[in-house]
mmCIF file of C-alpha atoms in Angstrom:
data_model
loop_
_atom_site.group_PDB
_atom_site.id
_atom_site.type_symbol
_atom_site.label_atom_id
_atom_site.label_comp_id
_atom_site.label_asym_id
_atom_site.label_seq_id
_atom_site.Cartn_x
_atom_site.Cartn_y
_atom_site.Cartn_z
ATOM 1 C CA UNK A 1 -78.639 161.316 177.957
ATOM 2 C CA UNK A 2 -79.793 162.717 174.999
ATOM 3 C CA UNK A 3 -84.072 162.990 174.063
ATOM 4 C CA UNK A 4 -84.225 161.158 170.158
ATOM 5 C CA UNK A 5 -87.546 161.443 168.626
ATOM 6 C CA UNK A 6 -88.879 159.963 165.297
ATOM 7 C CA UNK A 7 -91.299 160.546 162.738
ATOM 8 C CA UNK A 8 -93.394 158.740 161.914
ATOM 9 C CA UNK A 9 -93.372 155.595 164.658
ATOM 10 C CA UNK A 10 -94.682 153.742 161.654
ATOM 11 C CA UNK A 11 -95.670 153.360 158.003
ATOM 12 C CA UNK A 12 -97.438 151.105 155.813
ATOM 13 C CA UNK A 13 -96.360 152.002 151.825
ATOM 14 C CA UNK A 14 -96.700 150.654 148.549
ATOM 15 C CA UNK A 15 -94.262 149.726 146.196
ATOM 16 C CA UNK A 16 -92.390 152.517 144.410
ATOM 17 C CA UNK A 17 -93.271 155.335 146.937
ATOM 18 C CA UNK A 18 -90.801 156.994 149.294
ATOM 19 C CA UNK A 19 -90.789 157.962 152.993
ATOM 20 C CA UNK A 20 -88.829 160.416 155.013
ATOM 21 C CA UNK A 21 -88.369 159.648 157.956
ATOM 22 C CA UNK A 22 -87.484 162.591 160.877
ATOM 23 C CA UNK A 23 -84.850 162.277 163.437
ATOM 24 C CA UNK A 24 -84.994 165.466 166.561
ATOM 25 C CA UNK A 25 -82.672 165.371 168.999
ATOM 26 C CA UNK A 26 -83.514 167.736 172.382
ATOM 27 C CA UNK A 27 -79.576 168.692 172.249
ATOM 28 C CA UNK A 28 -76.872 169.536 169.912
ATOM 29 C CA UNK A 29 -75.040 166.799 169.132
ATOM 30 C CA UNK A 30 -71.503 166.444 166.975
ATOM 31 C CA UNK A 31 -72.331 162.822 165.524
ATOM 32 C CA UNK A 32 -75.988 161.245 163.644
ATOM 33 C CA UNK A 33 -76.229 157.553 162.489
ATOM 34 C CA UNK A 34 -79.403 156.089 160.661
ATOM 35 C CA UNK A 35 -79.244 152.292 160.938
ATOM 36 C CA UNK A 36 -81.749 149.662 159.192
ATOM 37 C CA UNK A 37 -82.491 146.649 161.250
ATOM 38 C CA UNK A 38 -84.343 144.152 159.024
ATOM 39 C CA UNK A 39 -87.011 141.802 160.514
ATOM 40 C CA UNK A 40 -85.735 139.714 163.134
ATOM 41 C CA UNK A 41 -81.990 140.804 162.684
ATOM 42 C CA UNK A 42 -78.988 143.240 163.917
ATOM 43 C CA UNK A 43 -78.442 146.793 163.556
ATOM 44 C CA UNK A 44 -76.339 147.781 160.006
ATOM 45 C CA UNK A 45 -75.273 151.161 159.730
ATOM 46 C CA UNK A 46 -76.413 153.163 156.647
ATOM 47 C CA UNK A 47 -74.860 156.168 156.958
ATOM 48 C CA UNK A 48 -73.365 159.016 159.404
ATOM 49 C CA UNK A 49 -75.197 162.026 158.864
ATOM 50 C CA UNK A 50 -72.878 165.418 158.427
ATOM 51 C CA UNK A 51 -74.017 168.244 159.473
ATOM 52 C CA UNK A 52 -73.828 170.808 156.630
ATOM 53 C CA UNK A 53 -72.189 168.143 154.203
ATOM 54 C CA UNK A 54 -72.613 165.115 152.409
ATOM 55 C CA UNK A 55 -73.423 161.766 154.327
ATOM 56 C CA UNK A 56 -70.645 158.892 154.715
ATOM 57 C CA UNK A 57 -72.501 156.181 153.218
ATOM 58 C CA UNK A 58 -71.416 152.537 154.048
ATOM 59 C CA UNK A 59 -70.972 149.629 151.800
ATOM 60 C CA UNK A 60 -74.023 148.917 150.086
ATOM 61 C CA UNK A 61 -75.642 151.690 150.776
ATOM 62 C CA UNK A 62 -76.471 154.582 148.411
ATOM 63 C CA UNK A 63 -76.886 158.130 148.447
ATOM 64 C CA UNK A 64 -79.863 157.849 145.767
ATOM 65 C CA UNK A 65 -81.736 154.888 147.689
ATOM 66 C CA UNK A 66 -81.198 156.542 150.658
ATOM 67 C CA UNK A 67 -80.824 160.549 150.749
ATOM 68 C CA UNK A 68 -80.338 161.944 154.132
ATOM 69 C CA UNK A 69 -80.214 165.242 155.425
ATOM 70 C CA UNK A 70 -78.584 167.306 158.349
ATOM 71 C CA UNK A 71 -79.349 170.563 158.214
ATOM 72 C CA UNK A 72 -78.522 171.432 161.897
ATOM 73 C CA UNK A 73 -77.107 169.734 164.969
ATOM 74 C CA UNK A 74 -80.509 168.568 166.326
ATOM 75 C CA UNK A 75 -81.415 167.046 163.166
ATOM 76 C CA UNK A 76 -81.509 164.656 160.402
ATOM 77 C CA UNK A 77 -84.002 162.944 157.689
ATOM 78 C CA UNK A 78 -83.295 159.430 155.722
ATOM 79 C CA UNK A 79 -85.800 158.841 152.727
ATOM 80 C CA UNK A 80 -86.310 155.387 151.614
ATOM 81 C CA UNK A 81 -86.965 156.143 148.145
ATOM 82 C CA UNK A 82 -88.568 153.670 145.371
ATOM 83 C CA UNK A 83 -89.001 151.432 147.725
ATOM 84 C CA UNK A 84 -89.526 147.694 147.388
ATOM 85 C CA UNK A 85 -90.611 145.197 149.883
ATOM 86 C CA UNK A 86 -87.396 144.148 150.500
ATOM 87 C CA UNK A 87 -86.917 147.790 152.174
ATOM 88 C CA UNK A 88 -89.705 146.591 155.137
ATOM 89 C CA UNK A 89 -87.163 146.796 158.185
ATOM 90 C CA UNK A 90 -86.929 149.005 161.288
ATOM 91 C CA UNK A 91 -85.097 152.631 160.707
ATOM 92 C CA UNK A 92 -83.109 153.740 163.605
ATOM 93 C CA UNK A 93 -81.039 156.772 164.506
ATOM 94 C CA UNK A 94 -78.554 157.350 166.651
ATOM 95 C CA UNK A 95 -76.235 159.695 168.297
ATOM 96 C CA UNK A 96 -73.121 160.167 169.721
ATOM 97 C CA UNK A 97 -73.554 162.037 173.003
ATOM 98 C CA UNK A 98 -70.780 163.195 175.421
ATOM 99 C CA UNK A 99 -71.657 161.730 178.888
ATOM 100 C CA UNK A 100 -69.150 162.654 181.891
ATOM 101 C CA UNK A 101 -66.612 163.221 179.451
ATOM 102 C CA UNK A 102 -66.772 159.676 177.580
ATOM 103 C CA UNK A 103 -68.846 159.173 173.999
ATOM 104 C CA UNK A 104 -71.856 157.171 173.826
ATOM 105 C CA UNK A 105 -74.245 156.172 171.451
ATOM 106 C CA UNK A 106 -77.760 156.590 171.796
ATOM 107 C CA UNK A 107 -80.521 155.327 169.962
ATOM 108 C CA UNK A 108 -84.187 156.737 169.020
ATOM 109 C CA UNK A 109 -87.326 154.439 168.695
ATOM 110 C CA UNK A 110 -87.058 154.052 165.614
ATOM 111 C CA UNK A 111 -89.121 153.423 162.406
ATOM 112 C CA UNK A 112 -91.059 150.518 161.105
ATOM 113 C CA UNK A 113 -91.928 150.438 157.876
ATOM 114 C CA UNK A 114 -94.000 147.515 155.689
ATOM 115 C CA UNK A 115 -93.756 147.930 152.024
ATOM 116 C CA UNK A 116 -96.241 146.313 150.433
ATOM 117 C CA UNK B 1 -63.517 145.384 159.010
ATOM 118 C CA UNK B 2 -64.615 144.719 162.402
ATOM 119 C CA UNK B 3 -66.611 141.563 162.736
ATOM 120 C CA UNK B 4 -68.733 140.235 166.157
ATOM 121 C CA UNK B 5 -69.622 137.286 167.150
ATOM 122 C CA UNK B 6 -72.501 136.404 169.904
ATOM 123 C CA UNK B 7 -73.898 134.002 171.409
ATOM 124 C CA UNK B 8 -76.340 132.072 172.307
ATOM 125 C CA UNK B 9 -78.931 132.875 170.230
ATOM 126 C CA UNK B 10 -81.791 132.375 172.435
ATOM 127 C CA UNK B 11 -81.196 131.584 176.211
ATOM 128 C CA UNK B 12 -83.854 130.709 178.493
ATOM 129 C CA UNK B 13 -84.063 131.099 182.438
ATOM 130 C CA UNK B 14 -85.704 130.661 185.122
ATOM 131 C CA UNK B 15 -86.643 133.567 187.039
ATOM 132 C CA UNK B 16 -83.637 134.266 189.968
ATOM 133 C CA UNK B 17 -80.977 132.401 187.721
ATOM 134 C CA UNK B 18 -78.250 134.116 185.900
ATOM 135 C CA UNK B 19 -78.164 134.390 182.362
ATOM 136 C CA UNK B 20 -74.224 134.877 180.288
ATOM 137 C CA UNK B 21 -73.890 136.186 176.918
ATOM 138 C CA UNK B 22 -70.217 135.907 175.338
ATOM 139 C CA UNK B 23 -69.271 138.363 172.424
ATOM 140 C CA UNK B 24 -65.912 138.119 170.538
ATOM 141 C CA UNK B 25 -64.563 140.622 167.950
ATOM 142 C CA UNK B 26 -61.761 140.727 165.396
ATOM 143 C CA UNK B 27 -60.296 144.201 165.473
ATOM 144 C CA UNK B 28 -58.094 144.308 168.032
ATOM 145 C CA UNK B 29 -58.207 148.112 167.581
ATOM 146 C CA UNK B 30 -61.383 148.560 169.209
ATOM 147 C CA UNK B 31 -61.945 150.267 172.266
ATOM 148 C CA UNK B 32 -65.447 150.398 173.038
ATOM 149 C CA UNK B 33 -67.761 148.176 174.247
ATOM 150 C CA UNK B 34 -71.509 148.617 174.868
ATOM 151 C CA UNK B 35 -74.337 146.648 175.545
ATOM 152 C CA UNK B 36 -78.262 147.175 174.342
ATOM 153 C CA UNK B 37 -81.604 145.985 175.713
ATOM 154 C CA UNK B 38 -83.976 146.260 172.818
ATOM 155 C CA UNK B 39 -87.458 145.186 174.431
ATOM 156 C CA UNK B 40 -90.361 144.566 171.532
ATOM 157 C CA UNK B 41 -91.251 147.844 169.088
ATOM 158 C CA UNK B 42 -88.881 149.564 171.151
ATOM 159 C CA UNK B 43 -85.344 150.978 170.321
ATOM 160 C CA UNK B 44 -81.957 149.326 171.534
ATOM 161 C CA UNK B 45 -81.441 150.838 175.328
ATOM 162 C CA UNK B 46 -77.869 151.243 176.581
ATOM 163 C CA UNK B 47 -77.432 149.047 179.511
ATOM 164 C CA UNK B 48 -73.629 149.446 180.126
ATOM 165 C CA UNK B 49 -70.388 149.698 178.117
ATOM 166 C CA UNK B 50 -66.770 148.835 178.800
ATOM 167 C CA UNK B 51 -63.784 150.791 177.922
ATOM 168 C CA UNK B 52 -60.994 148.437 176.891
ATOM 169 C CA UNK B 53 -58.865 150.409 179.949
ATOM 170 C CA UNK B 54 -61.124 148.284 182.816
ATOM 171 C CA UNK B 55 -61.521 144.984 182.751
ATOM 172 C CA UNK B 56 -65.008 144.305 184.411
ATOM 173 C CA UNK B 57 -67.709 146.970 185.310
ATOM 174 C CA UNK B 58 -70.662 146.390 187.184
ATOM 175 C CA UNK B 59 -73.699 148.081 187.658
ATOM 176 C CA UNK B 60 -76.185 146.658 189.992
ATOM 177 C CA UNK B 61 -77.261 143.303 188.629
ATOM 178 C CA UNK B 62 -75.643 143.709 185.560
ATOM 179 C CA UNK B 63 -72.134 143.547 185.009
ATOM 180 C CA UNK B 64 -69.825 143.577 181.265
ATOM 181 C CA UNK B 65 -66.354 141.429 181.496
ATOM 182 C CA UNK B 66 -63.235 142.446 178.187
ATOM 183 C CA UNK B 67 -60.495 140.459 177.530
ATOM 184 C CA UNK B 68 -58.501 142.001 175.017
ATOM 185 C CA UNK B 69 -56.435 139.623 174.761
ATOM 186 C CA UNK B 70 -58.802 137.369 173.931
ATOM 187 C CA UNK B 71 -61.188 139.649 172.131
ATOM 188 C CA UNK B 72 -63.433 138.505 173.736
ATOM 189 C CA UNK B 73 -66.236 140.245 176.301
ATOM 190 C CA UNK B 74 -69.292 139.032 178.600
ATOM 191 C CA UNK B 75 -72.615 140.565 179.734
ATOM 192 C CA UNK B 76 -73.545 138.679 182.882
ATOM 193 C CA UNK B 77 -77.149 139.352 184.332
ATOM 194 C CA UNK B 78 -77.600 138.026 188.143
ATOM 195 C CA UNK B 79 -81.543 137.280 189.688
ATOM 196 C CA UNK B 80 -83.100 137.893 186.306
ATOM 197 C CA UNK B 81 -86.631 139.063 186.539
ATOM 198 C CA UNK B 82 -89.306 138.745 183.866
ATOM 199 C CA UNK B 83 -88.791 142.455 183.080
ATOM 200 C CA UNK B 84 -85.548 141.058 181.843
ATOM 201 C CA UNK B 85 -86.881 139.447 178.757
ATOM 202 C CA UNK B 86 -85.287 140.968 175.640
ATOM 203 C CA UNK B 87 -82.929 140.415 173.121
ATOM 204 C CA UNK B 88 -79.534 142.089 173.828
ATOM 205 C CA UNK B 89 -76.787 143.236 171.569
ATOM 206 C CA UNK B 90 -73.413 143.570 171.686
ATOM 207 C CA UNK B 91 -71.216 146.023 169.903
ATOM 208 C CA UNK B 92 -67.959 147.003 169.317
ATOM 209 C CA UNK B 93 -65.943 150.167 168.035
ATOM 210 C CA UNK B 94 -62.927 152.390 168.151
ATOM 211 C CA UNK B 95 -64.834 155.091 170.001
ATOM 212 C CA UNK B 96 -68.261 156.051 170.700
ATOM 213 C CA UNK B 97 -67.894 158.526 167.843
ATOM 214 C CA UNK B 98 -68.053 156.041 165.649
ATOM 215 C CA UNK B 99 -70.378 153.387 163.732
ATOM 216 C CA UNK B 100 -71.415 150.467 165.790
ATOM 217 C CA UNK B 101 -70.356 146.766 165.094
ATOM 218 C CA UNK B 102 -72.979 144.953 166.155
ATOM 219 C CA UNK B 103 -73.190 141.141 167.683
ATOM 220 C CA UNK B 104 -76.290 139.068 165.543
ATOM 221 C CA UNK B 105 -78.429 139.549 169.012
ATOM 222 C CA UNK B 106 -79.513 137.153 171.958
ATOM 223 C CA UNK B 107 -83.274 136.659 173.139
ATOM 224 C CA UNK B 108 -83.665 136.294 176.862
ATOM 225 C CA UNK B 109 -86.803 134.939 178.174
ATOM 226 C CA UNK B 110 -87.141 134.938 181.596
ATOM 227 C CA UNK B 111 -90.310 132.581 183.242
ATOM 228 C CA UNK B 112 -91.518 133.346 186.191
#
């Protein structure tokens, strides 16, 4: 399986401020999710990440909120921008990885982040 | 748009016992199946998946059941250990390609 790092593990911010947060992959990979899982819930996809394009952004999710990035295909950035408290959740990404010929998803560590 | 169901919430076992979460989804047009082990400030681990082409799959003690008719699919743990404690989540999809539907989670405690 695919190595999925993130930067930072962790954040404490203040109200207003933004945050990227880094996604590397150790491989190339064809697909990148970011996720938000807020405190003691499920996993809600924010976006899929396109390499060399504009992110697919899902219902209630915006591009301005929530810019992301994909320069190559080992990596992507989501900024939480202006954020509120409301925006304290975990930040996950994920990939799609081609194991033994069948697609899996992946995920990294993820993010936690406490607006304050 | 795909919707999952899961349940229990919380389960609670006693070390050696097995331990049965049920999922159910809506779209009958999805294909793929997988389970994750998140364990605390951790991310979601990939414990197995099903293909909607099999019916059960097993992997050691673990072991995912689909009915497609149903819509309906099964993670079933035998001799849980403590290690075991974590909430799990379900998922479903057309393809591993694509965004994840996930289940609203199960905690697992295991006591010794």
């Amino acid at each position: 399986s695919a190595v999925i790092s993130q930067k930072p593990s962790r954040d404490i911010c203040q109200r207003g401020t933004s945050l990227t947060i880094q996604c590397q992959v150790d491989s190339q990979v064809t697909m990148m999710f970011w996720y938000r899982q807020q405190p003691g819930q499920s996993l809600t996809l924010i976006a899929t990440a396109n390499q060399g394009s504009e992110a697919t952004y899902e219902s209630g999710f915006v591009i301005d909120k929530f810019p992301i990035s994909r320069p190559n295909l080992t990596f992507s950035t989501l900024t939480v921008s202006n954020m509120s408290p409301e925006d304290s959740s975990i930040y996950l990404c994920s990939v799609a990885w081609r194991d033994r010929g069948r697609e899996t998803q992946y995920f990294g560590p993820g993010t936690r982040l406490l607006v304050l | 748009g795909e919707n999952v169901e899961q349940h229990p919430s919380t389960l609670s076992v006693q070390e050696g016992d097995s331990a049965v979460i049920k999922c159910t989804y809506s779209d009958s047009a999805s294909n793929y199946f997988p389970w994750y082990k998140q364990e605390l400030g951790k991310g979601p681990q990939l414990i197995i998946d099903i293909r909607s082409n099999v019916g059960e799959k097993k992997d050691q003690r673990i072991a995912v059941t689909l009915n497609k008719t149903a819509k309906h699919f099964s993670l079933h743990i035998t001799e849980t250990q403590p290690e075991d404690s974590a909430v799990y989540f379900c998922a479903a999809t057309l393809t591993g390609f694509q965004k994840l539907v996930f289940g609203t989670g199960t905690r697992l405690l295991v006591s010794p």
